[in-house]
Short mmCIF file of C-alpha atoms in Angstrom, two decimals:
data_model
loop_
_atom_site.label_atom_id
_atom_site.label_comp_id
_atom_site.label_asym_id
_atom_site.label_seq_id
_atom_site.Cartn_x
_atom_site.Cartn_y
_atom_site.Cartn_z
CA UNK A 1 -0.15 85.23 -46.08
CA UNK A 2 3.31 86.51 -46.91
CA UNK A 3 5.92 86.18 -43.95
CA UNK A 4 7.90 88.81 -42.81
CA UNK A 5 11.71 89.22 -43.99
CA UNK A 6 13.82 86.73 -42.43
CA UNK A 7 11.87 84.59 -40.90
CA UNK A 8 12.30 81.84 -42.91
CA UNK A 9 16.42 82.04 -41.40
CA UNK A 10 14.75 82.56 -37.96
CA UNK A 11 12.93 79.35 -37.81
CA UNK A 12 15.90 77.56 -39.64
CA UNK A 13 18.16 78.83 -36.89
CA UNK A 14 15.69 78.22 -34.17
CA UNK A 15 15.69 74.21 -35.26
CA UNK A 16 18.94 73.91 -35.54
CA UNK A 17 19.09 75.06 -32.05
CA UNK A 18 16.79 72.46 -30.59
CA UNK A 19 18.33 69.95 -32.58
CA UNK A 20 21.60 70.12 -31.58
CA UNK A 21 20.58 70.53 -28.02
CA UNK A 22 18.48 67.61 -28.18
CA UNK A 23 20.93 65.83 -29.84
CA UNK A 24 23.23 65.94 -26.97
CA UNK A 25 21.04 64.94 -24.45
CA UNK A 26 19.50 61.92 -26.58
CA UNK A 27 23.25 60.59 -27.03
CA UNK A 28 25.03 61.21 -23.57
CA UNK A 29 26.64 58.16 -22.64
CA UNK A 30 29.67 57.11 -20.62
CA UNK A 31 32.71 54.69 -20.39
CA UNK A 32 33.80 52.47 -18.20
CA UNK A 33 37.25 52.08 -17.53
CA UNK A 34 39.78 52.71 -14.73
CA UNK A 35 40.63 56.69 -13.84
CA UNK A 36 44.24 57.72 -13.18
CA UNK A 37 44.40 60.59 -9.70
CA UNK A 38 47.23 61.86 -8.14
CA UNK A 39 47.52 63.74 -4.47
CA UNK A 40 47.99 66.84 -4.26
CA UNK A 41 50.44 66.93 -1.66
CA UNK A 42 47.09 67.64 0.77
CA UNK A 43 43.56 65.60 1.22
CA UNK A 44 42.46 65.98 -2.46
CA UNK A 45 42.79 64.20 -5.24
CA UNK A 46 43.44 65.50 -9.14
CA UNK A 47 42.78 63.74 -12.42
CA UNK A 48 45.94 62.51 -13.93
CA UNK A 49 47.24 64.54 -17.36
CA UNK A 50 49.31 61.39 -17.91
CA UNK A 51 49.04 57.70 -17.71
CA UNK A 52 50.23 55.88 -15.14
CA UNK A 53 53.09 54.69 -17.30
CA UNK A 54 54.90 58.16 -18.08
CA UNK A 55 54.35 59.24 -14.50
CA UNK A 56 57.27 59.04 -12.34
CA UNK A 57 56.24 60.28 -9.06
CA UNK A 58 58.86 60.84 -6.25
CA UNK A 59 59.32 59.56 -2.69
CA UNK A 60 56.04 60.43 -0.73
CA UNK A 61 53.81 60.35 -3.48
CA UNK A 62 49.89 59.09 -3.61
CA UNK A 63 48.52 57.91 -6.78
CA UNK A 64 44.71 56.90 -7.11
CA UNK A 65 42.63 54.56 -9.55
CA UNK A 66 39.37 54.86 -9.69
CA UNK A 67 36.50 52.58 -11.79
CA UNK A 68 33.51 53.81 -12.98
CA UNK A 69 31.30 54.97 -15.22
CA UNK A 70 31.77 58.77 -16.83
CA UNK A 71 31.44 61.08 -19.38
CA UNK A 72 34.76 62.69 -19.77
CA UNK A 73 37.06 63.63 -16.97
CA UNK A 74 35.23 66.54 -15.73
CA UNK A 75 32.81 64.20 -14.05
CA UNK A 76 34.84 61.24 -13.31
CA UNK A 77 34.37 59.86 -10.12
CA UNK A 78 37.26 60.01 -7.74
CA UNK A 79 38.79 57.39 -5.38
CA UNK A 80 36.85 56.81 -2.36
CA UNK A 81 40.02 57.01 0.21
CA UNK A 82 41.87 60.58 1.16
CA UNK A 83 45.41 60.03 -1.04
CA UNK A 84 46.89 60.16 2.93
CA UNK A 85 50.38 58.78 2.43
CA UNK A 86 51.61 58.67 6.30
CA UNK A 87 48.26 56.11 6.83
CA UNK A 88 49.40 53.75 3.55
CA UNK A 89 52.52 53.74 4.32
CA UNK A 90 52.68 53.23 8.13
CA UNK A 91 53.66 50.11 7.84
CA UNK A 92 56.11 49.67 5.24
CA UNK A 93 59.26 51.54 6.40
CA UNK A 94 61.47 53.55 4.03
CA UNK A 95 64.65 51.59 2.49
CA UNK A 96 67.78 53.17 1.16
CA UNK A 97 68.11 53.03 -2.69
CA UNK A 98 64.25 52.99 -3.51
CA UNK A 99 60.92 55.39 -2.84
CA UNK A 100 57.99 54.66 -1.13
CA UNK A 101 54.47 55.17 -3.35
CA UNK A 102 51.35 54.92 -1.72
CA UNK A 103 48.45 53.51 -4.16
CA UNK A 104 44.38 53.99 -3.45
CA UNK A 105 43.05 51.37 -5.70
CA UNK A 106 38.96 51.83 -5.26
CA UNK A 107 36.92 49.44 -7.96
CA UNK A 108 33.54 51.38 -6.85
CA UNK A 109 30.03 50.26 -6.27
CA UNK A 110 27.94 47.39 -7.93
CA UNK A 111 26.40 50.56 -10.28
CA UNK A 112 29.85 50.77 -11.91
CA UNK A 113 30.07 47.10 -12.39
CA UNK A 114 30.04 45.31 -15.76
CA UNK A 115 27.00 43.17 -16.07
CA UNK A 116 25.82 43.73 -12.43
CA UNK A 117 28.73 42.02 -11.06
CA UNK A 118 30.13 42.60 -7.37
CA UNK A 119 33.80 44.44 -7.44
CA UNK A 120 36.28 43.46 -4.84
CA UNK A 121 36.50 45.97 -1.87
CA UNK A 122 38.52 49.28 -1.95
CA UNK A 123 42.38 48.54 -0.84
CA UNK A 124 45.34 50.53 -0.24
CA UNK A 125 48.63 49.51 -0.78
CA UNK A 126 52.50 50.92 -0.31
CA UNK A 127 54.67 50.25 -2.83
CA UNK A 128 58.26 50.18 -2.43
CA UNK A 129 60.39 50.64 -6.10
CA UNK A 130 63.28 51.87 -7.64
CA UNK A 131 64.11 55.69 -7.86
CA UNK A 132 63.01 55.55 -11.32
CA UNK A 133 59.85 53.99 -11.20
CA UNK A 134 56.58 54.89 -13.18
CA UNK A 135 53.29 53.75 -11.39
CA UNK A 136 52.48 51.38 -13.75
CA UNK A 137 55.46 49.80 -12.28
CA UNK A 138 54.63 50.60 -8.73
CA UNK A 139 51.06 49.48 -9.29
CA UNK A 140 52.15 46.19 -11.03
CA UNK A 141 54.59 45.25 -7.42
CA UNK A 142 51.65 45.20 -5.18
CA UNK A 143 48.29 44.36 -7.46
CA UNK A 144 49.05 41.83 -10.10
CA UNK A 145 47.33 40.81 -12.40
CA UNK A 146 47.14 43.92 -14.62
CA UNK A 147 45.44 43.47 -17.79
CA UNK A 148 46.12 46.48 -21.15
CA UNK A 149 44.81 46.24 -24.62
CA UNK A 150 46.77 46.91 -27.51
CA UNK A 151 46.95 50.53 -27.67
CA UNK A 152 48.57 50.19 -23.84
CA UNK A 153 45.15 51.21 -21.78
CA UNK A 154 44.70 50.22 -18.38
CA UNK A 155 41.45 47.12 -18.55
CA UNK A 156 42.05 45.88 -15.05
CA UNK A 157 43.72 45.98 -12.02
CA UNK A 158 44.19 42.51 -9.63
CA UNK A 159 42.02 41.06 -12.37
CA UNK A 160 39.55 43.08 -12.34
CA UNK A 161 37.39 43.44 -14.29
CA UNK A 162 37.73 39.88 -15.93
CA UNK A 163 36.95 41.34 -19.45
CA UNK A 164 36.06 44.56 -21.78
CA UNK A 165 38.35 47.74 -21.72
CA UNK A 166 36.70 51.39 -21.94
CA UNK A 167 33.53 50.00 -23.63
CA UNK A 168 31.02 52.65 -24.16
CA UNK A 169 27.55 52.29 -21.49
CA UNK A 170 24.45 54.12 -22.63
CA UNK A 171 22.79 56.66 -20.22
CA UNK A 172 24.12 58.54 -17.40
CA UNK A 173 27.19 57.36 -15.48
CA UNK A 174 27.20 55.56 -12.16
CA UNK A 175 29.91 56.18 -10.73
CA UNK A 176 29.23 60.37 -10.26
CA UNK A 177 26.96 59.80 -6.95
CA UNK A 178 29.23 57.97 -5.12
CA UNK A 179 32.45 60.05 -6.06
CA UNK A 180 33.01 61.56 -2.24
CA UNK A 181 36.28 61.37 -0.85
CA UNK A 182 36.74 59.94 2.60
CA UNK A 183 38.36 62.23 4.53
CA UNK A 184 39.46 59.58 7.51
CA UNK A 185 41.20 56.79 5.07
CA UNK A 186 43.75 54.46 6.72
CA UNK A 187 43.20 51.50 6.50
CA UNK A 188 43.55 54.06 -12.40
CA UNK A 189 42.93 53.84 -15.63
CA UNK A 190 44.32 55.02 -19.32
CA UNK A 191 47.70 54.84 -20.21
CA UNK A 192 46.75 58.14 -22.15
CA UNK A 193 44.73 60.63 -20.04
CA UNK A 194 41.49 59.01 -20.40
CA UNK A 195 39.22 61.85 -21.72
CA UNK A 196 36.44 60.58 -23.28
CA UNK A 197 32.87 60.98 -24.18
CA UNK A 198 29.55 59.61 -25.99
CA UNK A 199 28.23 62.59 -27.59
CA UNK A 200 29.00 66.61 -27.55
CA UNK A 201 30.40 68.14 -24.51
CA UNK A 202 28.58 70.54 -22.23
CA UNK A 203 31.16 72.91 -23.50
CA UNK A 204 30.39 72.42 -27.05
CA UNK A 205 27.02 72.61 -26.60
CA UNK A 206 27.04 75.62 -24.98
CA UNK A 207 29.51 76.85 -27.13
CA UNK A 208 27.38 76.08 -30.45
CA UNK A 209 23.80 77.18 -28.59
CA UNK A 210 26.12 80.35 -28.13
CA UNK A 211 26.53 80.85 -31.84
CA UNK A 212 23.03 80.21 -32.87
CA UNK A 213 21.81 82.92 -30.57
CA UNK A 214 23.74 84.91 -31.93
CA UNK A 215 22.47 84.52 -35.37
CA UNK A 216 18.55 84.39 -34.20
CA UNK A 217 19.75 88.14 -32.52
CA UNK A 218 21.27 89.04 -35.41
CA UNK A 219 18.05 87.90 -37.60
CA UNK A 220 15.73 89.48 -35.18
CA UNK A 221 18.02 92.89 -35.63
CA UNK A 222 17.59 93.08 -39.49
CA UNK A 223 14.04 92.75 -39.07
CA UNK A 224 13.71 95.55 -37.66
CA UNK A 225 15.73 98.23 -39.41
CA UNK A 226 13.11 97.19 -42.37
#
């Protein structure tokens, strides 16, 4: 039995759709590495477009690492502590000739942890530096040791974790479920801006699933001006 015009390109277009999609899902995976926030000035927090070593933030500010597991920074989880300077800073009064910057440093749950290992507890810290000051530097006065690789990344903070750097973890990240921000706090990280991902991006999925509807329509279309 013959088949109708352009079905043959409607079945090809139909597979490639399925196998693209399926592609994605099959090779989602996530890294694990230490996420760069900043305040907002308010009770939220938003994901660095720096690293911590070309941002200079002023008197006042609140700068946030986070580790966990994720995808890409659209669903990175965020650190666990409201970026509430006046509570970090309470107790470290300000000092004429340097700025006050208050860090959230929040190493997540045992999910996040490499090899099922126990992270230290979430801490907050006020760091008091020169005018000029990046956080890396702020970071590096009040939670030593900090450990980089060689293309300057951010692998751990206080020592933690005691090895690996942004090494790729199959399945779905940990760290997304336990992301919520507590609103009561008082008491990263990439040097680049951390984006990162183990297969295509819901964006470019949709954007490709997009095009090959498209085509199927357009198929679909010719078939029936015949």
């Amino acid at each position: 039995m013959r088949r109708p015009p352009g079905t043959g390109a409607l079945l090809l277009l139909i597979g490639c759709l399925l196998t693209v999609l399926g592609a994605g899902s099959a090779q989602a995976a996530g890294y694990r590495y230490w996420s760069f926030w900043e305040g907002d000035g308010g009770k939220n927090w938003t994901y660095a477009t720096q690293g911590p070593s070309l941002v200079r933030p002023d008197d006042g500010a609140v700068q946030g690492f986070r580790f966990s597991v994720s995808q890409d920074s659209q669903d990175s989880a965020q650190p666990r502590r409201a970026p509430d300077f006046g509570a970090v800073c309470a107790g470290t009064p300000a000092k004429d000739g340097l700025k006050r910057i208050a860090l959230v440093i929040d190493p997540s749950t045992a999910a996040d942890a490499p090899d099922g290992g126990t992270p230290p507890p979430l801490r907050t810290a006020c760091a008091r530096v020169a005018p000029d000051a990046s956080t890396a530097e702020a970071l590096a006065s009040v939670a030593k040791p900090l450990r980089y690789d060689s293309s300057a990344m951010l692998c751990a903070i206080s020592g933690y974790p005691a090895s690996g750097c942004g090494e790729q973890v199959a399945g779905d990240s940990g760290g997304a479920d336990s992301d919520a921000t507590d609103p009561g706090g008082s008491a990263p990280a990439s040097a680049a801006d951390g984006d990162s991902g183990g297969g295509p991006s819901a964006g470019v999925l949709t954007g490709i699933g997009a095009v090959l509807l498209l085509g199927v329509a357009a198929v679909l279309q010719a078939r029936r001006r015949r």
